Amino acid sequence: MRVEGDASPGDVLRVLSDSGDWLAQAAYNPNSDLVGRVVSWNPDERVDSTWVVKRVREAIARRERWGYIAPESACRLVFGESDSLPGVIVDRYAEVLVCSLSTPFAEKHRETLLDALVGRFPGATILEQSEDDTREREGMTPRRAVLVGAEPTEPVLFREGSALYLADIRKGQKTGFYLDQRENRSRVARYASGREVLNVFSYSGSFGVAALLGGAKSALNLDTSREALALGERIAALNGVDSRWESLEGNAFKALRDFRDAERTFDLIVLDPPKFASAKAHIEGACRGYKDLNLLALKLLRPGGILATFSCSGIVTPHLFRQVVAAAVMDSRREVRLLEKLSQPPDHPILMTFPESEYLKGFVLQVE
Ligand code: SAH
């Protein structure tokens, strides 16, 4: 690879093949393994601030068309490369927008992005939480800032279907909530009626809430984060399901073994671990982790039980994840049927020319 002329991080460069054929326009960052991130396939498009505003408006308009921008609701308004804005994430929780900028390209257009958001959501509080691991890999330091309005002192309340949730924007994980599991929460809830649920890697318990609103008998929420569990208890109370709610602070790998040794069983288990692999070197270890967890969960299910199992490691492909889960099924010696394949929702779209944007996959399995 060779760069011609002066180029600074965040500039958009024209990319040609070795033989001089047109490839794309890409946002440049010499300090990253990804030196160029495609922003346009079109040689004639001028990627300037007008273009950035247009892309933000289009991204929001798509969500609007899909019915994702109702008052009091939450959704991802901009999803990086998938919305042609590499490194730009914007989540909306009711009247609060949370932005994460993780590339020099995003950084360069920070003011323009902010203007576009203020234009579309006047009156909204806008926060910047540029702290994810991508930013580090791009050679940038983390930043937190209040861009418009005042930082909320309490978690932000929003509605998802018939459920009420709280996003802890100041101290929470991601931008405060796992919006990407929205559709999967309601899919899993369909199997929940009358079931005893174990929600592993629960964070603030969203799968537990959805299952209880779907008629589950009880939900035991397990996570290492005491803060997340405490928030979960508030959310359970908000939804009037606290009498069927239990929290357990602990390491999933150990807690599942303890349940196995105590011969404790469940009817529905959700496994939604954090990202186990972000680089190729971690794939093998990640697969060992997935297999171990899935095998343990399969052993804890009563006959007829349901396992909803997820992986959010983009580098572990859906095919590989399925092989790992199948290996756990083989070792469990139980008869298991795949009822549903799950993915990420339309506000976290997968760009067909950027397969890496497909990161969330899951299976709903029934165990005999
Ligand atoms: N299912 C959640 C999101 C899960 S994110 C939801 O729907 O909101 C992954 C969670 O796993 C985080 O809350 C993190 O605190 C927790 N976690 C990470 N390592 C863990 C471990 N070894 N045991 C239990 N929980 C863990």
mmCIF file of C-alpha atoms and ligand atoms in Angstrom:
data_model
loop_
_atom_site.group_PDB
_atom_site.id
_atom_site.type_symbol
_atom_site.label_atom_id
_atom_site.label_comp_id
_atom_site.label_asym_id
_atom_site.label_seq_id
_atom_site.Cartn_x
_atom_site.Cartn_y
_atom_site.Cartn_z
ATOM 1 C CA MET A 1 0.000 0.000 0.000
ATOM 2 C CA ARG A 2 1.207 3.493 -0.846
ATOM 3 C CA VAL A 3 -0.280 6.898 -0.027
ATOM 4 C CA GLU A 4 0.246 9.724 -2.499
ATOM 5 C CA GLY A 5 0.313 13.359 -1.435
ATOM 6 C CA ASP A 6 -0.346 14.793 2.017
ATOM 7 C CA ALA A 7 -2.947 12.958 4.013
ATOM 8 C CA SER A 8 -3.978 13.431 7.632
ATOM 9 C CA PRO A 9 -5.944 11.018 9.830
ATOM 10 C CA GLY A 10 -9.660 11.430 9.111
ATOM 11 C CA ASP A 11 -9.201 12.602 5.508
ATOM 12 C CA VAL A 12 -11.166 10.793 2.830
ATOM 13 C CA LEU A 13 -8.817 9.374 0.187
ATOM 14 C CA ARG A 14 -9.423 7.870 -3.238
ATOM 15 C CA VAL A 15 -8.409 4.200 -3.213
ATOM 16 C CA LEU A 16 -7.098 2.541 -6.367
ATOM 17 C CA SER A 17 -5.900 -1.015 -6.969
ATOM 18 C CA ASP A 18 -2.248 -1.755 -7.811
ATOM 19 C CA SER A 19 -3.183 -1.611 -11.477
ATOM 20 C CA GLY A 20 -4.840 1.783 -11.023
ATOM 21 C CA ASP A 21 -8.481 0.609 -11.132
ATOM 22 C CA TRP A 22 -11.062 2.500 -9.057
ATOM 23 C CA LEU A 23 -11.982 0.871 -5.736
ATOM 24 C CA ALA A 24 -13.579 3.316 -3.288
ATOM 25 C CA GLN A 25 -13.285 6.442 -1.202
ATOM 26 C CA ALA A 26 -12.073 5.625 2.282
ATOM 27 C CA ALA A 27 -11.532 7.436 5.576
ATOM 28 C CA TYR A 28 -7.819 7.317 6.336
ATOM 29 C CA ASN A 29 -6.112 6.457 9.605
ATOM 30 C CA PRO A 30 -2.429 5.521 9.449
ATOM 31 C CA ASN A 31 -2.528 4.721 13.195
ATOM 32 C CA SER A 32 -4.979 1.842 12.847
ATOM 33 C CA ASP A 33 -4.772 -1.702 11.440
ATOM 34 C CA LEU A 34 -7.683 -0.561 9.279
ATOM 35 C CA VAL A 35 -5.885 2.138 7.335
ATOM 36 C CA GLY A 36 -8.922 2.890 5.178
ATOM 37 C CA ARG A 37 -12.613 2.501 6.008
ATOM 38 C CA VAL A 38 -14.873 2.728 2.955
ATOM 39 C CA VAL A 39 -17.299 5.634 2.977
ATOM 40 C CA SER A 40 -18.383 5.555 -0.673
ATOM 41 C CA TRP A 41 -18.000 3.383 -3.769
ATOM 42 C CA ASN A 42 -18.779 6.374 -5.957
ATOM 43 C CA PRO A 43 -15.774 8.316 -7.367
ATOM 44 C CA ASP A 44 -17.898 11.428 -7.988
ATOM 45 C CA GLU A 45 -19.364 11.845 -4.505
ATOM 46 C CA ARG A 46 -17.880 14.745 -2.503
ATOM 47 C CA VAL A 47 -17.485 13.604 1.067
ATOM 48 C CA ASP A 48 -17.693 16.886 2.963
ATOM 49 C CA SER A 49 -19.810 18.228 5.818
ATOM 50 C CA THR A 50 -22.912 18.512 3.586
ATOM 51 C CA TRP A 51 -22.486 14.816 2.769
ATOM 52 C CA VAL A 52 -22.131 13.929 6.473
ATOM 53 C CA VAL A 53 -25.356 15.798 7.336
ATOM 54 C CA LYS A 54 -27.158 14.014 4.492
ATOM 55 C CA ARG A 55 -25.946 10.613 5.713
ATOM 56 C CA VAL A 56 -27.065 11.322 9.294
ATOM 57 C CA ARG A 57 -30.489 12.447 8.053
ATOM 58 C CA GLU A 58 -30.840 9.350 5.866
ATOM 59 C CA ALA A 59 -29.879 7.040 8.737
ATOM 60 C CA ILE A 60 -32.502 8.639 10.988
ATOM 61 C CA ALA A 61 -35.114 8.635 8.213
ATOM 62 C CA ARG A 62 -34.637 4.875 7.751
ATOM 63 C CA ARG A 63 -35.330 4.267 11.466
ATOM 64 C CA GLU A 64 -38.332 6.561 11.242
ATOM 65 C CA ARG A 65 -39.752 4.554 8.351
ATOM 66 C CA TRP A 66 -39.373 1.368 10.399
ATOM 67 C CA GLY A 67 -41.293 2.933 13.289
ATOM 68 C CA TYR A 68 -38.326 3.085 15.653
ATOM 69 C CA ILE A 69 -38.572 6.771 16.560
ATOM 70 C CA ALA A 70 -41.607 6.994 18.806
ATOM 71 C CA PRO A 71 -41.640 9.307 21.843
ATOM 72 C CA GLU A 72 -40.212 7.651 24.972
ATOM 73 C CA SER A 73 -38.670 4.833 22.935
ATOM 74 C CA ALA A 74 -35.028 3.933 22.293
ATOM 75 C CA CYS A 75 -33.068 2.862 19.239
ATOM 76 C CA ARG A 76 -29.694 3.132 17.555
ATOM 77 C CA LEU A 77 -29.915 6.111 15.184
ATOM 78 C CA VAL A 78 -26.520 5.678 13.516
ATOM 79 C CA PHE A 79 -24.544 2.430 13.314
ATOM 80 C CA GLY A 80 -21.086 3.271 11.957
ATOM 81 C CA GLU A 81 -20.094 1.725 8.625
ATOM 82 C CA SER A 82 -23.555 0.207 8.254
ATOM 83 C CA ASP A 83 -24.868 3.774 7.855
ATOM 84 C CA SER A 84 -21.791 4.824 5.823
ATOM 85 C CA LEU A 85 -20.394 6.802 8.765
ATOM 86 C CA PRO A 86 -17.353 4.838 10.007
ATOM 87 C CA GLY A 87 -16.847 5.194 13.739
ATOM 88 C CA VAL A 88 -20.083 7.086 14.417
ATOM 89 C CA ILE A 89 -22.568 5.499 16.814
ATOM 90 C CA VAL A 90 -25.607 7.400 18.064
ATOM 91 C CA ASP A 91 -28.151 5.850 20.427
ATOM 92 C CA ARG A 92 -31.362 7.553 21.434
ATOM 93 C CA TYR A 93 -33.021 6.926 24.811
ATOM 94 C CA ALA A 94 -36.197 9.026 24.831
ATOM 95 C CA GLU A 95 -34.929 12.626 25.070
ATOM 96 C CA VAL A 96 -31.266 11.709 25.524
ATOM 97 C CA LEU A 97 -28.849 11.017 22.670
ATOM 98 C CA VAL A 98 -25.547 9.293 23.347
ATOM 99 C CA CYS A 99 -22.803 9.502 20.717
ATOM 100 C CA SER A 100 -19.650 7.483 20.462
ATOM 101 C CA LEU A 101 -16.986 8.629 18.005
ATOM 102 C CA SER A 102 -14.237 6.090 17.441
ATOM 103 C CA THR A 103 -12.354 7.079 14.277
ATOM 104 C CA PRO A 104 -10.452 10.219 13.221
ATOM 105 C CA PHE A 105 -13.084 10.598 10.467
ATOM 106 C CA ALA A 106 -15.839 10.756 13.096
ATOM 107 C CA GLU A 107 -13.741 13.105 15.178
ATOM 108 C CA LYS A 108 -13.107 15.425 12.250
ATOM 109 C CA HIS A 109 -16.846 15.786 11.610
ATOM 110 C CA ARG A 110 -17.797 16.045 15.296
ATOM 111 C CA GLU A 111 -19.323 19.548 15.072
ATOM 112 C CA THR A 112 -21.217 18.733 11.866
ATOM 113 C CA LEU A 113 -22.625 15.553 13.396
ATOM 114 C CA LEU A 114 -23.708 17.470 16.462
ATOM 115 C CA ASP A 115 -25.426 20.157 14.360
ATOM 116 C CA ALA A 116 -27.277 17.471 12.391
ATOM 117 C CA LEU A 117 -28.508 15.819 15.601
ATOM 118 C CA VAL A 118 -29.561 19.107 17.204
ATOM 119 C CA GLY A 119 -31.416 19.997 13.990
ATOM 120 C CA ARG A 120 -33.419 16.765 14.088
ATOM 121 C CA PHE A 121 -33.872 16.489 17.883
ATOM 122 C CA PRO A 122 -34.082 20.046 19.219
ATOM 123 C CA GLY A 123 -34.383 20.019 22.991
ATOM 124 C CA ALA A 124 -32.642 16.659 23.386
ATOM 125 C CA THR A 125 -29.752 16.240 25.781
ATOM 126 C CA ILE A 126 -26.693 15.101 23.819
ATOM 127 C CA LEU A 127 -23.790 13.314 25.458
ATOM 128 C CA GLU A 128 -20.548 12.026 24.056
ATOM 129 C CA GLN A 129 -19.190 8.732 25.338
ATOM 130 C CA SER A 130 -16.253 7.966 23.101
ATOM 131 C CA GLU A 131 -14.780 5.238 25.211
ATOM 132 C CA ASP A 132 -15.132 1.946 23.372
ATOM 133 C CA ASP A 133 -12.226 -0.333 22.510
ATOM 134 C CA THR A 134 -12.331 0.611 18.804
ATOM 135 C CA ARG A 135 -11.206 4.105 19.721
ATOM 136 C CA GLU A 136 -8.160 2.680 21.448
ATOM 137 C CA ARG A 137 -7.325 0.512 18.440
ATOM 138 C CA GLU A 138 -7.563 3.638 16.299
ATOM 139 C CA GLY A 139 -4.866 5.217 18.487
ATOM 140 C CA MET A 140 -7.233 7.684 20.169
ATOM 141 C CA THR A 141 -7.755 8.417 23.846
ATOM 142 C CA PRO A 142 -11.192 8.062 25.484
ATOM 143 C CA ARG A 143 -13.415 11.092 25.923
ATOM 144 C CA ARG A 144 -16.658 11.825 27.770
ATOM 145 C CA ALA A 145 -18.461 15.118 27.347
ATOM 146 C CA VAL A 146 -21.830 16.776 27.718
ATOM 147 C CA LEU A 147 -22.479 18.368 24.307
ATOM 148 C CA VAL A 148 -25.976 19.789 24.758
ATOM 149 C CA GLY A 149 -28.054 20.209 27.924
ATOM 150 C CA ALA A 150 -27.232 18.782 31.321
ATOM 151 C CA GLU A 151 -26.095 15.265 32.095
ATOM 152 C CA PRO A 152 -28.995 13.259 33.569
ATOM 153 C CA THR A 153 -28.354 12.480 37.221
ATOM 154 C CA GLU A 154 -30.642 9.438 37.124
ATOM 155 C CA PRO A 155 -30.883 6.518 34.661
ATOM 156 C CA VAL A 156 -33.060 7.415 31.655
ATOM 157 C CA LEU A 157 -36.492 5.802 31.411
ATOM 158 C CA PHE A 158 -37.727 4.475 28.072
ATOM 159 C CA ARG A 159 -40.347 2.149 26.716
ATOM 160 C CA GLU A 160 -39.874 -1.001 24.605
ATOM 161 C CA GLY A 161 -43.172 -2.649 23.683
ATOM 162 C CA SER A 162 -44.992 -3.143 26.981
ATOM 163 C CA ALA A 163 -41.772 -3.011 29.037
ATOM 164 C CA LEU A 164 -40.178 -0.040 30.775
ATOM 165 C CA TYR A 165 -36.410 0.070 31.014
ATOM 166 C CA LEU A 166 -33.741 2.300 32.524
ATOM 167 C CA ALA A 167 -30.503 3.101 30.721
ATOM 168 C CA ASP A 168 -27.688 4.062 33.048
ATOM 169 C CA ILE A 169 -25.879 6.361 30.702
ATOM 170 C CA ARG A 170 -23.297 7.627 33.166
ATOM 171 C CA LYS A 171 -22.088 4.359 34.645
ATOM 172 C CA GLY A 172 -23.620 1.682 32.474
ATOM 173 C CA GLN A 173 -22.138 -0.565 29.803
ATOM 174 C CA LYS A 174 -22.279 0.216 26.082
ATOM 175 C CA THR A 175 -24.221 3.484 25.944
ATOM 176 C CA GLY A 176 -26.316 2.299 28.897
ATOM 177 C CA PHE A 177 -28.399 -0.542 27.510
ATOM 178 C CA TYR A 178 -28.238 -3.455 25.031
ATOM 179 C CA LEU A 179 -30.537 -2.100 22.343
ATOM 180 C CA ASP A 180 -29.306 -4.748 19.894
ATOM 181 C CA GLN A 181 -31.211 -7.489 21.753
ATOM 182 C CA ARG A 182 -34.595 -5.745 21.326
ATOM 183 C CA GLU A 183 -36.191 -8.191 18.876
ATOM 184 C CA ASN A 184 -34.563 -11.172 20.576
ATOM 185 C CA ARG A 185 -36.064 -10.206 23.933
ATOM 186 C CA SER A 186 -39.541 -10.461 22.464
ATOM 187 C CA ARG A 187 -38.717 -13.678 20.564
ATOM 188 C CA VAL A 188 -37.447 -15.356 23.727
ATOM 189 C CA ALA A 189 -40.420 -14.042 25.750
ATOM 190 C CA ARG A 190 -42.740 -16.066 23.514
ATOM 191 C CA TYR A 191 -41.329 -19.263 25.063
ATOM 192 C CA ALA A 192 -41.464 -17.978 28.627
ATOM 193 C CA SER A 193 -44.985 -18.637 29.851
ATOM 194 C CA GLY A 194 -44.987 -20.675 33.069
ATOM 195 C CA ARG A 195 -41.208 -21.213 32.934
ATOM 196 C CA GLU A 196 -38.497 -20.867 35.531
ATOM 197 C CA VAL A 197 -35.916 -18.672 33.812
ATOM 198 C CA LEU A 198 -32.166 -18.406 34.368
ATOM 199 C CA ASN A 199 -30.847 -15.229 32.741
ATOM 200 C CA VAL A 200 -27.059 -15.590 32.523
ATOM 201 C CA PHE A 201 -24.939 -12.476 31.815
ATOM 202 C CA SER A 202 -28.078 -10.551 32.630
ATOM 203 C CA TYR A 203 -26.656 -7.005 32.831
ATOM 204 C CA SER A 204 -29.744 -5.019 33.981
ATOM 205 C CA GLY A 205 -31.968 -8.028 33.340
ATOM 206 C CA SER A 206 -33.729 -7.132 30.112
ATOM 207 C CA PHE A 207 -34.335 -10.763 29.088
ATOM 208 C CA GLY A 208 -35.652 -11.472 32.587
ATOM 209 C CA VAL A 209 -38.135 -8.586 32.386
ATOM 210 C CA ALA A 210 -39.324 -9.605 28.923
ATOM 211 C CA ALA A 211 -39.733 -13.229 30.026
ATOM 212 C CA LEU A 212 -41.706 -12.280 33.156
ATOM 213 C CA LEU A 213 -43.973 -9.955 31.173
ATOM 214 C CA GLY A 214 -44.420 -12.952 28.848
ATOM 215 C CA GLY A 215 -45.751 -14.974 31.788
ATOM 216 C CA ALA A 216 -42.629 -16.649 33.185
ATOM 217 C CA LYS A 217 -42.948 -18.050 36.703
ATOM 218 C CA SER A 218 -39.639 -16.632 37.933
ATOM 219 C CA ALA A 219 -36.391 -15.115 36.677
ATOM 220 C CA LEU A 220 -32.983 -15.532 38.280
ATOM 221 C CA ASN A 221 -30.593 -12.906 36.905
ATOM 222 C CA LEU A 222 -26.884 -13.645 37.099
ATOM 223 C CA ASP A 223 -24.075 -11.160 36.461
ATOM 224 C CA THR A 224 -20.696 -10.148 37.883
ATOM 225 C CA SER A 225 -21.738 -6.498 38.029
ATOM 226 C CA ARG A 226 -23.410 -5.513 41.289
ATOM 227 C CA GLU A 227 -24.415 -2.132 39.781
ATOM 228 C CA ALA A 228 -26.102 -3.817 36.816
ATOM 229 C CA LEU A 229 -28.019 -6.153 39.119
ATOM 230 C CA ALA A 230 -29.106 -3.238 41.325
ATOM 231 C CA LEU A 231 -30.387 -1.407 38.263
ATOM 232 C CA GLY A 232 -32.177 -4.617 37.213
ATOM 233 C CA GLU A 233 -34.026 -4.668 40.512
ATOM 234 C CA ARG A 234 -35.267 -1.129 39.907
ATOM 235 C CA ILE A 235 -36.384 -2.103 36.400
ATOM 236 C CA ALA A 236 -38.183 -5.188 37.723
ATOM 237 C CA ALA A 237 -40.069 -3.030 40.233
ATOM 238 C CA LEU A 238 -41.006 -0.533 37.515
ATOM 239 C CA ASN A 239 -42.597 -3.361 35.556
ATOM 240 C CA GLY A 240 -44.334 -4.861 38.590
ATOM 241 C CA VAL A 241 -42.443 -8.160 38.284
ATOM 242 C CA ASP A 242 -40.199 -7.796 41.338
ATOM 243 C CA SER A 243 -41.994 -10.509 43.317
ATOM 244 C CA ARG A 244 -40.817 -13.059 40.734
ATOM 245 C CA TRP A 245 -37.307 -11.573 40.442
ATOM 246 C CA GLU A 246 -34.027 -12.772 41.903
ATOM 247 C CA SER A 247 -30.478 -11.440 41.421
ATOM 248 C CA LEU A 248 -27.273 -13.375 41.866
ATOM 249 C CA GLU A 249 -23.870 -11.737 41.775
ATOM 250 C CA GLY A 250 -21.287 -14.172 40.483
ATOM 251 C CA ASN A 251 -19.105 -15.546 37.738
ATOM 252 C CA ALA A 252 -21.221 -17.453 35.214
ATOM 253 C CA PHE A 253 -18.653 -20.199 34.666
ATOM 254 C CA LYS A 254 -18.578 -20.982 38.378
ATOM 255 C CA ALA A 255 -22.272 -20.367 39.105
ATOM 256 C CA LEU A 256 -23.391 -22.749 36.333
ATOM 257 C CA ARG A 257 -21.064 -25.451 37.725
ATOM 258 C CA ASP A 258 -22.466 -24.837 41.216
ATOM 259 C CA PHE A 259 -26.032 -25.250 39.885
ATOM 260 C CA ARG A 260 -24.983 -28.473 38.144
ATOM 261 C CA ASP A 261 -23.381 -29.844 41.321
ATOM 262 C CA ALA A 262 -26.468 -28.900 43.337
ATOM 263 C CA GLU A 263 -28.679 -30.516 40.641
ATOM 264 C CA ARG A 264 -30.633 -27.309 40.263
ATOM 265 C CA THR A 265 -32.627 -27.147 37.016
ATOM 266 C CA PHE A 266 -34.475 -24.533 34.930
ATOM 267 C CA ASP A 267 -36.991 -24.413 32.059
ATOM 268 C CA LEU A 268 -35.504 -21.548 30.062
ATOM 269 C CA ILE A 269 -31.904 -20.357 30.065
ATOM 270 C CA VAL A 270 -30.577 -17.236 28.334
ATOM 271 C CA LEU A 271 -26.829 -17.097 27.689
ATOM 272 C CA ASP A 272 -25.717 -13.672 26.492
ATOM 273 C CA PRO A 273 -22.004 -13.399 27.282
ATOM 274 C CA PRO A 274 -19.868 -10.329 26.571
ATOM 275 C CA LYS A 275 -17.608 -10.211 23.525
ATOM 276 C CA PHE A 276 -15.089 -13.045 24.046
ATOM 277 C CA ALA A 277 -12.922 -12.264 20.987
ATOM 278 C CA SER A 278 -11.965 -9.072 19.211
ATOM 279 C CA ALA A 279 -8.876 -10.380 17.393
ATOM 280 C CA LYS A 280 -8.172 -13.563 15.424
ATOM 281 C CA ALA A 281 -5.764 -14.723 18.125
ATOM 282 C CA HIS A 282 -8.662 -14.957 20.601
ATOM 283 C CA ILE A 283 -11.024 -17.053 18.475
ATOM 284 C CA GLU A 284 -9.939 -20.412 19.858
ATOM 285 C CA GLY A 285 -10.234 -19.305 23.477
ATOM 286 C CA ALA A 286 -13.608 -17.723 22.741
ATOM 287 C CA CYS A 287 -14.912 -20.959 21.232
ATOM 288 C CA ARG A 288 -13.744 -22.907 24.285
ATOM 289 C CA GLY A 289 -15.666 -20.429 26.466
ATOM 290 C CA TYR A 290 -18.828 -20.714 24.356
ATOM 291 C CA LYS A 291 -18.668 -24.502 24.342
ATOM 292 C CA ASP A 292 -18.156 -24.716 28.092
ATOM 293 C CA LEU A 293 -21.060 -22.363 28.840
ATOM 294 C CA ASN A 294 -23.459 -23.980 26.386
ATOM 295 C CA LEU A 295 -22.660 -27.484 27.612
ATOM 296 C CA LEU A 296 -23.234 -26.433 31.225
ATOM 297 C CA ALA A 297 -26.514 -24.708 30.340
ATOM 298 C CA LEU A 298 -27.756 -27.752 28.394
ATOM 299 C CA LYS A 299 -27.161 -29.887 31.480
ATOM 300 C CA LEU A 300 -29.278 -27.578 33.650
ATOM 301 C CA LEU A 301 -32.383 -27.699 31.450
ATOM 302 C CA ARG A 302 -35.384 -29.816 32.285
ATOM 303 C CA PRO A 303 -36.843 -31.935 29.462
ATOM 304 C CA GLY A 304 -38.696 -29.622 27.058
ATOM 305 C CA GLY A 305 -36.496 -26.713 28.186
ATOM 306 C CA ILE A 306 -35.393 -23.825 26.027
ATOM 307 C CA LEU A 307 -31.877 -22.452 25.591
ATOM 308 C CA ALA A 308 -31.486 -19.007 24.005
ATOM 309 C CA THR A 309 -27.773 -18.703 23.336
ATOM 310 C CA PHE A 310 -25.923 -15.723 21.859
ATOM 311 C CA SER A 311 -22.533 -14.568 20.657
ATOM 312 C CA CYS A 312 -21.754 -10.912 20.018
ATOM 313 C CA SER A 313 -18.133 -11.508 18.932
ATOM 314 C CA GLY A 314 -18.144 -10.323 15.320
ATOM 315 C CA ILE A 315 -15.014 -12.289 14.593
ATOM 316 C CA VAL A 316 -16.801 -15.554 15.469
ATOM 317 C CA THR A 317 -18.954 -16.147 12.380
ATOM 318 C CA PRO A 318 -22.515 -17.474 12.613
ATOM 319 C CA HIS A 319 -21.258 -20.703 11.005
ATOM 320 C CA LEU A 320 -18.486 -21.143 13.581
ATOM 321 C CA PHE A 321 -20.803 -20.310 16.478
ATOM 322 C CA ARG A 322 -23.263 -22.907 15.261
ATOM 323 C CA GLN A 323 -20.480 -25.515 15.078
ATOM 324 C CA VAL A 324 -19.421 -24.728 18.636
ATOM 325 C CA VAL A 325 -22.969 -24.958 19.968
ATOM 326 C CA ALA A 326 -23.462 -28.208 18.020
ATOM 327 C CA ALA A 327 -20.305 -29.611 19.643
ATOM 328 C CA ALA A 328 -21.731 -28.734 23.079
ATOM 329 C CA VAL A 329 -24.998 -30.464 22.106
ATOM 330 C CA MET A 330 -23.072 -33.607 21.056
ATOM 331 C CA ASP A 331 -21.221 -33.700 24.387
ATOM 332 C CA SER A 332 -24.448 -33.153 26.338
ATOM 333 C CA ARG A 333 -25.910 -36.342 24.774
ATOM 334 C CA ARG A 334 -29.295 -34.664 24.675
ATOM 335 C CA GLU A 335 -31.694 -34.411 21.764
ATOM 336 C CA VAL A 336 -31.781 -30.759 20.731
ATOM 337 C CA ARG A 337 -33.763 -28.954 18.034
ATOM 338 C CA LEU A 338 -32.954 -25.580 16.544
ATOM 339 C CA LEU A 339 -36.206 -23.593 16.644
ATOM 340 C CA GLU A 340 -35.013 -20.130 15.649
ATOM 341 C CA LYS A 341 -31.923 -18.382 14.370
ATOM 342 C CA LEU A 342 -31.559 -14.883 15.737
ATOM 343 C CA SER A 343 -29.550 -11.882 14.631
ATOM 344 C CA GLN A 344 -29.382 -8.124 15.142
ATOM 345 C CA PRO A 345 -32.336 -5.745 14.617
ATOM 346 C CA PRO A 346 -32.866 -3.333 11.677
ATOM 347 C CA ASP A 347 -31.500 -0.344 13.616
ATOM 348 C CA HIS A 348 -28.184 -2.268 13.739
ATOM 349 C CA PRO A 349 -28.254 -3.178 10.032
ATOM 350 C CA ILE A 350 -25.705 -5.403 8.320
ATOM 351 C CA LEU A 351 -24.151 -3.679 5.312
ATOM 352 C CA MET A 352 -23.944 -6.300 2.571
ATOM 353 C CA THR A 353 -20.551 -5.004 1.381
ATOM 354 C CA PHE A 354 -19.245 -5.008 4.973
ATOM 355 C CA PRO A 355 -19.889 -8.501 6.355
ATOM 356 C CA GLU A 356 -17.974 -7.572 9.527
ATOM 357 C CA SER A 357 -21.017 -5.512 10.536
ATOM 358 C CA GLU A 358 -22.801 -8.793 11.279
ATOM 359 C CA TYR A 359 -21.808 -9.481 14.861
ATOM 360 C CA LEU A 360 -24.805 -10.672 16.873
ATOM 361 C CA LYS A 361 -26.112 -14.180 16.380
ATOM 362 C CA GLY A 362 -28.155 -16.505 18.506
ATOM 363 C CA PHE A 363 -30.152 -19.703 18.549
ATOM 364 C CA VAL A 364 -33.321 -20.734 20.296
ATOM 365 C CA LEU A 365 -32.900 -24.437 21.039
ATOM 366 C CA GLN A 366 -35.318 -26.939 22.512
ATOM 367 C CA VAL A 367 -33.890 -29.721 24.616
ATOM 368 C CA GLU A 368 -35.704 -33.056 25.085
HETATM 369 N N1 SAH B 1 -28.095 -9.821 28.362
HETATM 370 C C1 SAH B 1 -27.769 -8.464 28.706
HETATM 371 C C2 SAH B 1 -26.478 -7.980 28.103
HETATM 372 C C3 SAH B 1 -25.278 -8.839 28.486
HETATM 373 S S1 SAH B 1 -23.740 -8.041 28.287
HETATM 374 C C4 SAH B 1 -28.952 -7.548 28.316
HETATM 375 O O1 SAH B 1 -29.853 -8.018 27.637
HETATM 376 O O2 SAH B 1 -28.942 -6.381 28.681
HETATM 377 C C5 SAH B 1 -22.694 -9.105 29.152
HETATM 378 C C6 SAH B 1 -22.803 -9.059 30.667
HETATM 379 O O3 SAH B 1 -21.970 -10.079 31.180
HETATM 380 C C7 SAH B 1 -22.348 -7.781 31.342
HETATM 381 O O4 SAH B 1 -23.394 -7.275 32.137
HETATM 382 C C8 SAH B 1 -21.159 -8.195 32.226
HETATM 383 O O5 SAH B 1 -21.161 -7.511 33.474
HETATM 384 C C9 SAH B 1 -21.412 -9.646 32.421
HETATM 385 N N2 SAH B 1 -20.255 -10.528 32.649
HETATM 386 C C10 SAH B 1 -19.033 -10.468 32.080
HETATM 387 N N3 SAH B 1 -18.295 -11.525 32.458
HETATM 388 C C11 SAH B 1 -19.075 -12.279 33.285
HETATM 389 C C12 SAH B 1 -18.883 -13.507 33.967
HETATM 390 N N4 SAH B 1 -17.751 -14.199 33.877
HETATM 391 N N5 SAH B 1 -19.909 -14.003 34.687
HETATM 392 C C13 SAH B 1 -21.087 -13.322 34.777
HETATM 393 N N6 SAH B 1 -21.314 -12.160 34.141
HETATM 394 C C14 SAH B 1 -20.334 -11.633 33.414
#
